[in-house]
Coordinates of C-alpha atoms and ligand atoms in Angstrom, one line a residue:
M1 CA 5.4 -23.9 -15.8
L2 CA 2.5 -24.8 -18.0
H3 CA -0.4 -26.2 -16.0
K4 CA -2.9 -28.7 -17.2
Q5 CA -5.4 -27.6 -14.7
L6 CA -5.8 -24.5 -12.7
K7 CA -6.4 -24.6 -8.9
P8 CA -9.4 -22.6 -7.7
F9 CA -9.1 -19.6 -5.4
P10 CA -9.4 -20.8 -1.8
E11 CA -12.9 -21.0 -0.4
N12 CA -12.5 -18.1 2.1
F13 CA -10.5 -16.0 -0.2
L14 CA -10.7 -12.3 0.9
W15 CA -11.8 -10.3 -2.1
G16 CA -12.1 -6.6 -1.4
A17 CA -10.2 -3.3 -2.0
S18 CA -8.2 -0.6 -0.3
T19 CA -8.0 3.0 0.6
S20 CA -6.0 5.2 3.0
A21 CA -7.2 7.7 5.5
Y22 CA -5.4 10.8 4.2
Q23 CA -6.4 10.1 0.6
V24 CA -10.1 9.3 1.1
E25 CA -11.5 10.7 4.4
G26 CA -11.2 14.5 4.1
A27 CA -12.5 16.3 7.3
N28 CA -8.8 16.7 7.9
L29 CA -9.1 19.1 10.8
E30 CA -12.6 18.2 11.9
D31 CA -13.8 16.7 15.3
G32 CA -10.5 17.2 17.0
K33 CA -8.2 15.7 14.4
G34 CA -4.7 17.1 14.4
P35 CA -2.9 17.9 11.2
S36 CA -0.6 15.3 9.6
C37 CA 2.4 15.8 7.4
Q38 CA 0.0 15.5 4.4
D39 CA -2.1 18.5 5.7
V40 CA 0.9 20.8 6.0
K41 CA 2.8 19.8 2.9
K42 CA 2.9 21.9 -0.3
V43 CA 0.9 19.8 -2.8
P44 CA 2.2 19.5 -6.3
E45 CA 1.1 22.3 -8.5
G46 CA -2.3 21.7 -10.2
T47 CA -3.4 19.1 -7.7
S48 CA -6.0 19.3 -5.0
E49 CA -5.4 19.8 -1.3
L50 CA -6.1 16.9 0.9
D51 CA -8.8 18.5 3.0
V52 CA -12.0 17.0 1.4
C53 CA -10.7 14.1 -0.7
A54 CA -13.7 11.7 -1.2
D55 CA -15.3 13.0 2.0
Q56 CA -15.5 9.4 3.3
Y57 CA -15.5 10.8 6.8
H58 CA -19.1 11.9 6.2
R59 CA -20.1 9.1 3.7
Y60 CA -18.5 5.9 5.1
K61 CA -22.0 4.3 5.4
E62 CA -22.8 4.8 1.8
D63 CA -19.3 3.7 0.7
I64 CA -19.4 0.5 2.8
A65 CA -22.9 -0.3 1.6
L66 CA -21.6 0.0 -2.0
M67 CA -18.7 -2.3 -1.1
A68 CA -21.2 -4.8 0.4
E69 CA -23.2 -4.6 -2.8
M70 CA -20.0 -5.6 -4.7
G71 CA -19.8 -8.6 -2.4
F72 CA -16.6 -7.4 -0.6
K73 CA -15.3 -9.9 2.0
V74 CA -12.7 -7.4 3.3
Y75 CA -12.1 -3.7 3.3
R76 CA -8.5 -2.4 3.8
F77 CA -8.5 1.1 5.2
S78 CA -6.0 3.0 7.4
I79 CA -6.4 4.7 10.7
S80 CA -5.2 8.3 10.8
W81 CA -2.7 8.6 13.6
S82 CA -3.5 12.3 14.2
R83 CA -7.3 11.6 14.3
I84 CA -6.7 9.3 17.2
L85 CA -3.8 11.2 18.9
P86 CA -3.9 14.8 17.6
E87 CA -0.4 15.5 18.9
G88 CA 0.9 12.0 18.0
T89 CA 1.3 11.2 21.7
G90 CA -0.6 12.2 24.8
A91 CA -4.4 12.7 24.8
V92 CA -6.6 10.5 22.8
N93 CA -9.3 12.2 20.7
P94 CA -12.7 10.4 21.6
K95 CA -14.3 11.5 18.3
G96 CA -11.5 9.8 16.4
I97 CA -12.1 6.6 18.3
E98 CA -15.8 6.9 17.7
Y99 CA -15.3 7.4 14.0
Y100 CA -13.2 4.2 13.5
N101 CA -15.5 2.3 15.8
N102 CA -18.3 3.3 13.4
V103 CA -16.4 2.3 10.3
I104 CA -15.4 -1.1 11.8
N105 CA -18.9 -1.8 13.0
E106 CA -20.4 -0.8 9.7
C107 CA -18.0 -3.3 8.0
L108 CA -18.9 -6.0 10.4
A109 CA -22.7 -5.3 10.0
H110 CA -22.1 -6.1 6.3
D111 CA -19.9 -9.2 6.9
I112 CA -16.9 -7.3 5.7
V113 CA -13.6 -8.1 7.5
P114 CA -11.8 -4.9 8.4
L115 CA -8.1 -5.0 7.5
V116 CA -6.5 -2.1 9.2
T117 CA -3.3 -0.3 8.1
M118 CA -1.8 1.3 11.1
F119 CA 0.3 3.9 9.2
H120 CA -0.2 5.1 5.7
F121 CA 2.1 8.1 4.9
D122 CA 0.5 10.4 7.5
M123 CA 2.8 11.2 10.3
P124 CA 1.2 13.6 12.8
A125 CA 2.6 17.1 12.0
A126 CA 3.3 17.5 15.7
L127 CA 5.7 14.6 15.6
D128 CA 7.3 15.9 12.4
Q129 CA 8.2 18.9 14.5
R130 CA 9.9 16.6 17.0
G131 CA 12.0 15.0 14.3
S132 CA 9.7 12.4 12.9
W133 CA 11.3 9.0 12.3
S134 CA 14.7 10.6 12.8
N135 CA 14.0 10.8 16.5
P136 CA 14.8 7.4 18.3
E137 CA 11.7 8.1 20.4
S138 CA 9.6 7.5 17.2
V139 CA 9.7 3.8 18.0
D140 CA 7.9 4.4 21.3
W141 CA 5.5 6.8 19.7
F142 CA 4.4 4.2 17.2
V143 CA 4.2 1.5 19.8
N144 CA 2.0 3.7 21.9
F145 CA -0.3 4.5 19.0
A146 CA -0.5 0.7 18.2
K147 CA -1.4 0.0 21.8
V148 CA -4.3 2.6 21.7
M149 CA -5.6 0.9 18.5
F150 CA -5.3 -2.6 19.9
E151 CA -7.1 -1.6 23.1
N152 CA -9.9 0.2 21.3
F153 CA -10.4 -1.9 18.2
G154 CA -8.7 -5.2 18.9
D155 CA -11.9 -6.9 20.0
R156 CA -13.2 -6.6 16.4
V157 CA -10.2 -6.1 14.1
K158 CA -8.5 -9.4 13.5
Y159 CA -6.2 -8.4 10.6
W160 CA -3.6 -5.6 10.9
L161 CA -1.0 -4.2 8.6
T162 CA 1.9 -2.2 10.1
I163 CA 3.5 0.4 7.8
N164 CA 2.3 1.0 4.2
E165 CA 5.2 1.0 1.7
Q166 CA 8.0 1.7 4.1
N167 CA 10.3 1.1 1.1
M168 CA 8.7 4.0 -0.8
L169 CA 9.0 6.2 2.2
T170 CA 12.7 5.5 2.2
L171 CA 13.3 5.6 -1.5
V172 CA 11.0 8.3 -2.8
G173 CA 9.7 9.9 0.4
P174 CA 9.9 13.5 -0.8
M175 CA 7.7 12.6 -3.8
I176 CA 5.0 11.3 -1.4
G177 CA 5.5 14.2 1.0
T178 CA 6.6 12.2 3.9
L179 CA 10.4 12.1 4.4
C180 CA 11.4 14.7 6.8
I181 CA 15.2 15.2 6.8
P182 CA 16.4 17.6 9.5
E183 CA 18.0 20.8 8.2
G184 CA 21.7 20.8 7.9
T185 CA 22.0 17.0 7.6
E186 CA 25.3 16.2 5.9
N187 CA 24.8 12.5 5.1
V188 CA 21.2 12.3 3.8
L189 CA 21.5 8.6 3.0
K190 CA 22.6 7.8 6.5
E191 CA 19.8 9.9 8.0
T192 CA 17.3 8.2 5.6
Y193 CA 18.4 4.7 6.6
Q194 CA 18.4 5.7 10.3
Q195 CA 14.8 6.6 9.9
N196 CA 14.2 3.4 8.1
H197 CA 15.8 1.5 10.9
H198 CA 13.5 3.2 13.5
M199 CA 10.5 2.2 11.4
L200 CA 11.8 -1.4 11.2
V201 CA 12.3 -1.6 14.9
A202 CA 8.9 0.0 15.5
Q203 CA 7.2 -2.5 13.2
A204 CA 8.9 -5.5 14.9
K205 CA 7.8 -4.2 18.4
V206 CA 4.3 -3.7 17.2
M207 CA 4.1 -7.2 15.7
A208 CA 5.2 -8.6 19.0
L209 CA 2.8 -6.4 20.9
C210 CA -0.1 -7.5 18.7
H211 CA 0.6 -11.1 19.5
E212 CA 0.9 -10.4 23.2
M213 CA -2.3 -8.3 23.4
L214 CA -4.4 -10.0 20.7
P215 CA -3.4 -13.6 20.5
E216 CA -6.2 -14.3 17.9
A217 CA -5.2 -11.5 15.6
K218 CA -2.9 -11.6 12.6
I219 CA -0.4 -8.9 11.5
G220 CA 1.9 -8.3 8.6
P221 CA 3.9 -5.7 6.7
A222 CA 2.7 -3.9 3.5
P223 CA 5.7 -2.9 1.4
N224 CA 5.5 -2.1 -2.4
I225 CA 7.1 -5.1 -4.0
A226 CA 8.1 -5.1 -7.7
L227 CA 10.4 -7.8 -9.0
I228 CA 13.3 -6.2 -10.8
Y229 CA 14.4 -7.9 -14.1
P230 CA 17.9 -7.8 -15.6
N231 CA 17.8 -6.1 -19.0
S232 CA 19.7 -8.8 -20.7
N233 CA 21.6 -12.1 -20.1
K234 CA 24.8 -10.1 -19.6
P235 CA 25.9 -11.4 -16.1
E236 CA 26.5 -7.8 -14.9
D237 CA 22.8 -7.0 -15.5
T238 CA 21.9 -9.8 -13.2
I239 CA 24.2 -8.3 -10.5
A240 CA 22.4 -5.0 -11.0
A241 CA 19.0 -6.6 -10.7
Q242 CA 20.0 -8.4 -7.5
N243 CA 21.3 -5.1 -6.1
M244 CA 18.0 -3.4 -6.8
N245 CA 15.9 -6.2 -5.7
A246 CA 17.8 -6.2 -2.4
I247 CA 17.5 -2.4 -1.9
R248 CA 13.9 -2.0 -3.1
N249 CA 12.3 -5.3 -2.0
W250 CA 14.1 -7.8 0.1
L251 CA 15.5 -5.4 2.8
Y252 CA 12.0 -4.9 4.0
L253 CA 10.7 -8.4 3.9
D254 CA 14.0 -10.0 5.2
M255 CA 13.7 -7.6 8.2
A256 CA 10.0 -8.3 8.8
V257 CA 10.4 -12.0 8.6
Y258 CA 14.0 -12.8 9.7
G259 CA 14.8 -9.6 11.7
K260 CA 18.1 -9.3 9.8
Y261 CA 19.5 -6.8 7.4
N262 CA 19.9 -8.0 3.8
N263 CA 23.7 -8.5 3.2
L264 CA 23.8 -6.7 -0.1
V265 CA 22.0 -3.7 1.4
W266 CA 24.3 -3.6 4.4
S267 CA 27.4 -3.5 2.2
Y268 CA 25.8 -0.8 0.1
L269 CA 25.2 1.3 3.3
E270 CA 28.7 0.5 4.6
E271 CA 30.2 1.9 1.3
H272 CA 28.3 5.1 1.8
D273 CA 29.0 5.4 5.5
A274 CA 25.2 5.1 5.9
C275 CA 24.8 2.1 8.2
P276 CA 22.1 2.8 10.8
E277 CA 23.0 2.9 14.4
F278 CA 21.5 0.2 16.6
H279 CA 20.2 1.4 19.9
E280 CA 20.1 -0.9 22.9
G281 CA 17.6 -3.6 22.5
D282 CA 17.1 -3.1 18.8
A283 CA 18.6 -6.4 17.6
E284 CA 16.5 -8.3 20.1
A285 CA 13.3 -6.4 19.1
L286 CA 14.0 -7.1 15.5
A287 CA 14.5 -10.8 16.2
N288 CA 11.3 -11.0 18.2
G289 CA 8.8 -9.5 15.8
H290 CA 7.2 -12.0 13.4
P291 CA 4.5 -11.5 10.8
D292 CA 1.7 -14.0 10.3
F293 CA 1.3 -13.2 6.7
I294 CA 2.8 -10.9 4.0
G295 CA 0.8 -8.1 2.6
F296 CA 2.3 -6.3 -0.4
N297 CA 1.3 -3.7 -3.0
Y298 CA 2.0 -4.6 -6.6
Y299 CA 1.7 -2.2 -9.5
S300 CA 4.5 -3.3 -11.9
T301 CA 8.0 -4.7 -12.3
G302 CA 11.2 -2.8 -13.0
T303 CA 14.1 -3.5 -15.3
V304 CA 17.7 -2.5 -14.8
E305 CA 21.1 -2.9 -16.3
E306 CA 24.7 -2.5 -15.0
S307 CA 25.2 0.9 -13.4
D308 CA 27.4 3.4 -15.2
G309 CA 27.7 5.4 -12.0
T310 CA 25.6 8.4 -13.2
E311 CA 22.1 7.4 -12.0
T312 CA 20.5 10.1 -9.8
G313 CA 17.9 8.1 -7.8
G314 CA 14.4 9.6 -7.2
G315 CA 11.4 9.1 -9.4
D316 CA 8.1 7.9 -8.0
Q317 CA 6.9 4.5 -6.6
Q318 CA 7.1 2.8 -10.0
S319 CA 9.4 4.9 -12.0
S320 CA 12.8 4.6 -10.2
R321 CA 15.7 6.4 -11.9
G322 CA 18.1 3.8 -10.7
L323 CA 20.9 4.3 -8.1
A324 CA 24.5 5.2 -8.8
G325 CA 26.8 2.3 -8.5
V326 CA 23.8 0.0 -8.0
A327 CA 21.7 -0.2 -11.1
K328 CA 20.6 1.8 -14.1
N329 CA 16.8 1.8 -14.7
V330 CA 15.7 1.1 -18.2
K331 CA 12.4 0.8 -20.0
N332 CA 11.0 -2.6 -20.7
P333 CA 10.0 -2.7 -24.4
N334 CA 7.7 -5.7 -23.7
L335 CA 5.3 -3.8 -21.6
M336 CA 2.6 -1.2 -22.2
K337 CA 2.2 1.8 -19.9
T338 CA -0.7 3.4 -18.1
E339 CA -1.8 6.9 -19.1
F340 CA 0.4 8.0 -16.1
G341 CA 3.5 6.3 -17.4
W342 CA 3.6 3.2 -15.1
E343 CA 4.5 0.0 -16.9
I344 CA 1.8 -2.8 -16.8
D345 CA 3.1 -6.3 -16.2
P346 CA 0.5 -8.9 -15.2
V347 CA 2.9 -11.8 -15.7
G348 CA 5.3 -9.9 -13.5
F349 CA 2.7 -10.2 -10.8
R350 CA 2.9 -13.9 -11.0
N351 CA 6.7 -13.7 -11.0
T352 CA 6.7 -11.5 -8.0
L353 CA 4.2 -13.7 -6.1
R354 CA 6.3 -16.8 -6.8
E355 CA 9.5 -15.1 -5.7
V356 CA 8.0 -13.7 -2.5
Y357 CA 6.4 -17.0 -1.5
S358 CA 9.5 -19.1 -2.2
R359 CA 11.6 -16.7 -0.1
Y360 CA 9.3 -16.4 2.9
R361 CA 6.8 -19.2 2.8
L362 CA 4.0 -17.1 4.5
P363 CA 0.5 -16.6 3.2
I364 CA 0.1 -13.5 1.0
I365 CA -2.5 -10.9 0.7
I366 CA -2.3 -8.3 -2.0
T367 CA -2.9 -5.0 -0.3
E368 CA -2.9 -2.9 -3.5
N369 CA -2.9 -3.4 -7.3
G370 CA -4.7 -1.3 -9.8
L371 CA -4.8 1.1 -12.7
G372 CA -4.7 4.9 -12.3
A373 CA -6.6 6.5 -15.3
Y374 CA -8.6 9.4 -16.4
D375 CA -12.3 8.4 -16.0
T376 CA -15.3 10.2 -17.4
L377 CA -18.8 10.3 -16.0
T378 CA -21.0 10.0 -19.1
E379 CA -24.5 11.4 -19.5
D380 CA -26.2 8.1 -18.6
G381 CA -24.6 8.4 -15.2
R382 CA -22.1 5.6 -16.0
V383 CA -18.3 5.4 -16.1
H384 CA -17.1 3.0 -18.8
D385 CA -13.7 1.8 -17.8
P386 CA -12.9 -1.3 -19.9
Y387 CA -9.2 -0.5 -19.5
R388 CA -9.5 -1.1 -15.7
I389 CA -11.5 -4.3 -16.2
K390 CA -8.8 -5.5 -18.5
Y391 CA -6.0 -4.6 -16.1
L392 CA -7.6 -6.3 -13.2
Q393 CA -8.7 -9.3 -15.2
E394 CA -5.1 -10.0 -16.4
H395 CA -3.7 -9.6 -12.9
I396 CA -6.3 -11.9 -11.3
K397 CA -5.6 -14.5 -14.0
Q398 CA -1.9 -14.4 -13.2
M399 CA -2.7 -14.6 -9.5
R400 CA -4.6 -17.8 -10.1
L401 CA -1.7 -19.2 -12.0
A402 CA 0.5 -18.3 -9.0
I403 CA -1.9 -20.2 -6.8
T404 CA -1.6 -23.2 -9.1
D405 CA 2.2 -22.8 -8.8
G406 CA 1.7 -23.4 -5.1
V407 CA 1.7 -19.8 -3.8
E408 CA -0.5 -19.6 -0.7
M409 CA -2.9 -16.6 -1.2
M410 CA -5.2 -15.2 1.4
G411 CA -6.8 -12.3 -0.5
Y412 CA -6.8 -9.5 -3.0
C413 CA -7.4 -5.8 -2.3
P414 CA -6.9 -3.7 -5.4
W415 CA -6.4 0.0 -5.1
S416 CA -8.9 1.5 -4.7
A417 CA -12.4 0.9 -3.4
V418 CA -13.4 4.5 -4.0
D419 CA -11.9 7.2 -6.1
L420 CA -9.5 9.3 -3.9
V421 CA -6.6 11.6 -4.2
S422 CA -3.4 10.2 -5.6
T423 CA -0.1 10.6 -3.7
H424 CA 1.2 13.3 -6.1
E425 CA -1.0 13.3 -9.2
G426 CA -4.3 14.6 -7.9
V427 CA -7.9 13.6 -8.2
R428 CA -7.7 13.1 -11.9
K429 CA -5.7 9.9 -11.5
R430 CA -8.6 7.7 -10.5
Y431 CA -8.4 4.1 -9.3
G432 CA -11.8 3.3 -7.8
F433 CA -14.6 1.0 -8.5
I434 CA -16.8 3.7 -7.2
Y435 CA -16.7 7.1 -9.0
V436 CA -16.7 10.2 -6.9
D437 CA -18.3 13.3 -8.5
R438 CA -15.6 15.9 -8.0
D439 CA -12.7 17.2 -10.0
E440 CA -9.4 18.6 -9.0
F441 CA -10.7 21.9 -7.6
D442 CA -14.5 21.8 -8.0
L443 CA -16.1 19.6 -5.3
R444 CA -19.3 19.3 -7.3
T445 CA -21.8 16.9 -5.6
L446 CA -19.3 14.3 -4.3
D447 CA -22.0 11.8 -5.2
R448 CA -21.1 8.2 -5.8
Y449 CA -21.5 6.3 -9.1
R450 CA -20.9 2.7 -9.9
K451 CA -18.3 2.3 -12.7
D452 CA -18.5 -0.6 -15.1
S453 CA -15.6 -2.2 -13.2
F454 CA -17.9 -2.2 -10.1
F455 CA -20.4 -4.5 -11.8
W456 CA -17.6 -6.6 -13.3
Y457 CA -15.8 -7.0 -9.9
K458 CA -19.1 -8.0 -8.3
K459 CA -19.4 -10.8 -10.7
V460 CA -15.8 -11.9 -10.2
I461 CA -16.3 -12.0 -6.4
A462 CA -19.6 -13.9 -6.7
S463 CA -17.9 -16.6 -8.8
N464 CA -14.9 -16.6 -6.4
G465 CA -12.6 -15.7 -9.3
E466 CA -13.9 -18.3 -11.8
D467 CA -15.6 -15.9 -14.2
L468 CA -13.2 -13.2 -15.3
S469 CA -14.8 -12.6 -18.7
P470 CA -15.2 -8.9 -19.5
E471 CA -19.0 -9.2 -19.7
F472 CA -21.1 -8.0 -16.8
T473 CA -24.6 -7.0 -16.0
A474 CA -25.2 -3.5 -14.8
E475 CA -28.1 -3.3 -12.3
Ligands
LIG27 C1 0.8 3.3 -3.4 C2 0.3 3.9 -2.2 O1 2.1 3.8 -3.6 O2 0.2 3.5 -4.6 C3 -1.0 4.6 -2.3 O3 0.3 3.0 -1.1 C4 -1.1 5.3 -3.7 O4 -1.2 5.5 -1.3 C5 -1.0 4.2 -4.7 O5 -2.2 6.1 -3.9 C6 -1.1 4.7 -6.1 O6 -0.1 5.7 -6.3 P1 -0.4 7.1 -6.9 O7 0.9 7.9 -6.8 O8 -0.9 6.9 -8.2 O9 -1.4 7.7 -5.9

């Protein structure tokens, strides 16, 4: 569609950015916090441990003040389960409650809406030892954790996200350090989708609980959605793209919105003797959980062709290797790549927004989008990141086109507000508007510096997305 005139961003559009607890906070065993799976995992060689990260635990005031200076309307952060409940269940850690109360209050003092992710890749290690999401009790564990959060923070937090990138936990969990498959498991696919099922039921129950306990609040899922293109107009390539879209994307949103398994996914699981077992009450719980909006993370699209049966699976969030019998992943020659090998597809962002909205007709907030790059702090105390400005500018432009296409958008939270530790590529893969002075193993000062993208995004927010030109004033 070529538009004659662009629609503006909505008046109360939520501009902001995101982080997650285990990647930004540090203080990983401080003030009573129990370890999470991220604290006990073996980090990839050459990358930092997750004990200090950006040290936000000790510097949240400074970080939130900088976000306010950028004009943030919203800050998406996650609550560490094992900071609140060190054992995952049982006793609450008062210091953990105090910390998140402080963060929430600090946001509100700056007129920043807190958008809280309840679970972002950091299962308490104590629950991993009890079988993690394999254990059917995991549903109750998560509901209990949600209840603690609603009771303690629900008077001030009006927007909640359930599980960050459940689809990535399921498809590339080992890469992120989360998927815990019990030793001796014979059918790993079945086990993986049983865990996935428990998460889906837990999410549905938590959405229903949120509506019951906090009638004013709004809640939604936060998967990683990437539209999958067919490599050619060969009809078999479209079948492959439909397969991959179902397994990677629609399974998660169909379940969140309709409470039903996607039919293509279900037959794929049947073929592999991997259908999850429904426990008593699951179907009802799935039917009773409804999101108020859809949050999703977007980094890039994927492209596939007909499977030749040799695909091995795996890869990372954006570099799927395809799935045998489902689809073969191929490079898209029309797209550039980031320094870390992820394809860049701003038009694909519009495609994905249009597709998600026409399938589900719920307002959308983008919970992640951004460019991981090597940044350099120069002698003038600045970080010149025109590549990040260009990436964001092109994506925001496409988001506005999607709004003009009729997509109902609530907000945009790129990844990340502050530099933090990547899921598997260390500190050197930076995403933030705010530079943190440390490298992989040398903690240096941990001081904060405003990147060029900081000043540019400030201007974008001040103009409510009208002015996307690359010029900016550094103050
Ligand atoms: C998403 C995650 O997959 O992408 C974040 O929700 C993550 O936790 C982000 O950091 C970027 O990925 P990576 O692997 O570059 O850190």
